[in-house]
Amino acid sequence: MKLCHKCERRKPIESFYKRSASKDGRQSYCIECAKERDKIRERPNTPERQDAYLQRTYGLSLADVEEMKAAQGGLCAICGHVPDRWVIDHCHDTGKVRGALCNNCNRCLGLLKDDADVLLSAAMYLLRQRDVLALEVPRGS
């Protein structure tokens, strides 16, 4: 028997999905509760849900975000392309929102740990390599 952490009922161990990472080899929610959780996760992403998420996470409304994107001309604030998926960029230390970016540019900042010096160094590296490669490529081929 195992206790479900969701419904708090004891059920036979077979009532839980397998999970090799747990001590007993089973998930903490019973199959019934896991299916209910999955239904909630599959809900469509409505404007109301988006607005609630933005308010909770960034203190912004959906209208605020649309205004921010419009102020950026509908383009990512870094690469200048129209994003397939918008991401709100924010400072992880202060929580202050910096702008709206495409997913790739936001990930790039995160991978560089929001360090402007490292980003500048990466840009300088790419510029140096571009100049080196331009010299090495045979002309007219």
Short mmCIF file of C-alpha atoms in Angstrom, two decimals:
data_model
loop_
_atom_site.label_atom_id
_atom_site.label_comp_id
_atom_site.label_asym_id
_atom_site.label_seq_id
_atom_site.Cartn_x
_atom_site.Cartn_y
_atom_site.Cartn_z
CA MET A 1 0.00 0.00 0.00
CA LYS A 2 1.11 3.55 -0.71
CA LEU A 3 -0.24 6.98 0.24
CA CYS A 4 -1.18 9.31 -2.62
CA HIS A 5 0.14 12.80 -1.92
CA LYS A 6 -2.77 14.36 -3.82
CA CYS A 7 -5.93 12.61 -2.59
CA GLU A 8 -4.25 11.39 0.62
CA ARG A 9 -5.72 7.88 0.32
CA ARG A 10 -3.83 4.64 0.74
CA LYS A 11 -3.97 2.55 -2.41
CA PRO A 12 -2.31 -0.61 -3.73
CA ILE A 13 1.16 0.02 -5.13
CA GLU A 14 -0.15 -0.97 -8.60
CA SER A 15 -2.37 2.15 -8.48
CA PHE A 16 0.74 4.31 -9.03
CA TYR A 17 2.71 4.80 -12.24
CA LYS A 18 6.27 3.50 -12.20
CA ARG A 19 9.06 6.01 -11.60
CA SER A 20 12.61 4.72 -11.35
CA ALA A 21 13.91 7.91 -9.71
CA SER A 22 11.81 7.47 -6.55
CA LYS A 23 12.77 5.29 -3.58
CA ASP A 24 9.89 2.85 -4.00
CA GLY A 25 9.92 2.96 -7.81
CA ARG A 26 6.50 4.62 -8.06
CA GLN A 27 5.16 8.16 -8.50
CA SER A 28 3.83 10.08 -5.50
CA TYR A 29 0.37 10.62 -7.08
CA CYS A 30 -1.95 7.71 -7.81
CA ILE A 31 -2.87 7.07 -11.45
CA GLU A 32 -6.29 8.65 -10.95
CA CYS A 33 -4.83 11.89 -9.53
CA ALA A 34 -2.05 11.93 -12.13
CA LYS A 35 -4.62 11.78 -14.93
CA GLU A 36 -6.60 14.62 -13.34
CA ARG A 37 -3.41 16.70 -13.05
CA ASP A 38 -2.63 16.03 -16.72
CA LYS A 39 -6.12 17.22 -17.75
CA ILE A 40 -5.49 20.51 -15.96
CA ARG A 41 -2.13 20.91 -17.71
CA GLU A 42 -3.79 20.34 -21.10
CA ARG A 43 -6.23 23.25 -20.67
CA PRO A 44 -6.04 25.73 -23.53
CA ASN A 45 -3.91 28.78 -22.88
CA THR A 46 -6.65 31.40 -22.73
CA PRO A 47 -6.04 35.15 -22.49
CA GLU A 48 -7.39 35.01 -18.94
CA ARG A 49 -4.81 32.38 -17.94
CA GLN A 50 -2.04 34.34 -19.68
CA ASP A 51 -3.09 37.54 -17.91
CA ALA A 52 -3.14 35.82 -14.51
CA TYR A 53 0.32 34.32 -15.14
CA LEU A 54 1.78 37.68 -16.21
CA GLN A 55 0.28 39.43 -13.17
CA ARG A 56 1.52 36.75 -10.79
CA THR A 57 5.01 36.47 -12.30
CA TYR A 58 5.90 39.97 -13.53
CA GLY A 59 3.19 42.30 -12.23
CA LEU A 60 2.13 43.00 -15.83
CA SER A 61 -1.19 42.70 -17.59
CA LEU A 62 -1.60 41.19 -21.04
CA ALA A 63 -2.29 44.76 -22.24
CA ASP A 64 1.04 45.92 -20.73
CA VAL A 65 2.87 43.21 -22.66
CA GLU A 66 1.10 44.06 -25.91
CA GLU A 67 2.04 47.72 -25.36
CA MET A 68 5.68 46.71 -24.74
CA LYS A 69 5.77 44.65 -27.94
CA ALA A 70 4.20 47.51 -29.91
CA ALA A 71 6.79 49.96 -28.51
CA GLN A 72 9.47 47.58 -29.86
CA GLY A 73 7.80 47.64 -33.29
CA GLY A 74 6.61 44.04 -32.88
CA LEU A 75 10.22 42.83 -32.98
CA CYS A 76 12.56 41.14 -30.54
CA ALA A 77 14.46 43.87 -28.65
CA ILE A 78 17.78 42.11 -29.38
CA CYS A 79 17.77 40.42 -32.79
CA GLY A 80 15.06 42.53 -34.42
CA HIS A 81 13.09 39.57 -35.79
CA VAL A 82 9.41 38.79 -35.34
CA PRO A 83 9.39 36.07 -32.67
CA ASP A 84 7.56 32.80 -33.09
CA ARG A 85 7.23 32.83 -29.32
CA TRP A 86 7.54 35.92 -27.13
CA VAL A 87 9.32 35.78 -23.76
CA ILE A 88 9.34 38.43 -21.06
CA ASP A 89 12.95 39.22 -20.18
CA HIS A 90 13.61 40.22 -16.59
CA CYS A 91 16.52 40.68 -14.20
CA HIS A 92 16.74 37.67 -11.91
CA ASP A 93 18.29 39.77 -9.13
CA THR A 94 15.73 42.59 -9.05
CA GLY A 95 12.77 41.00 -10.84
CA LYS A 96 12.50 44.12 -13.02
CA VAL A 97 11.17 43.54 -16.53
CA ARG A 98 13.60 44.63 -19.25
CA GLY A 99 11.68 43.90 -22.44
CA ALA A 100 10.10 41.34 -24.72
CA LEU A 101 12.41 38.98 -26.58
CA CYS A 102 12.32 35.96 -28.82
CA ASN A 103 12.95 32.68 -27.06
CA ASN A 104 16.45 32.28 -28.55
CA CYS A 105 17.69 35.71 -27.44
CA ASN A 106 16.25 35.20 -23.96
CA ARG A 107 17.97 31.82 -23.66
CA CYS A 108 21.24 33.35 -24.87
CA LEU A 109 21.13 35.94 -22.09
CA GLY A 110 20.39 33.23 -19.57
CA LEU A 111 23.22 31.00 -20.77
CA LEU A 112 25.60 33.95 -20.49
CA LYS A 113 24.22 34.59 -16.98
CA ASP A 114 23.05 38.11 -17.96
CA ASP A 115 26.70 39.21 -17.94
CA ALA A 116 27.13 42.12 -20.37
CA ASP A 117 30.93 41.75 -20.32
CA VAL A 118 30.70 38.12 -21.44
CA LEU A 119 28.16 39.06 -24.12
CA LEU A 120 30.43 41.85 -25.38
CA SER A 121 33.39 39.45 -25.36
CA ALA A 122 31.35 36.94 -27.40
CA ALA A 123 30.43 39.67 -29.91
CA MET A 124 34.07 40.72 -30.24
CA TYR A 125 35.08 37.09 -30.76
CA LEU A 126 32.53 36.69 -33.55
CA LEU A 127 33.66 39.91 -35.21
CA ARG A 128 37.32 38.81 -35.10
CA GLN A 129 36.45 35.40 -36.51
CA ARG A 130 34.37 36.96 -39.29
CA ASP A 131 37.38 39.03 -40.34
CA VAL A 132 39.68 35.97 -40.21
CA LEU A 133 37.26 33.83 -42.20
CA ALA A 134 36.81 36.56 -44.82
CA LEU A 135 40.56 36.46 -45.46
CA GLU A 136 40.64 32.65 -45.76
CA VAL A 137 37.73 32.13 -48.15
CA PRO A 138 38.96 31.93 -51.77
CA ARG A 139 37.31 34.49 -54.01
CA GLY A 140 35.38 33.50 -57.12
CA SER A 141 34.71 29.89 -56.20
#
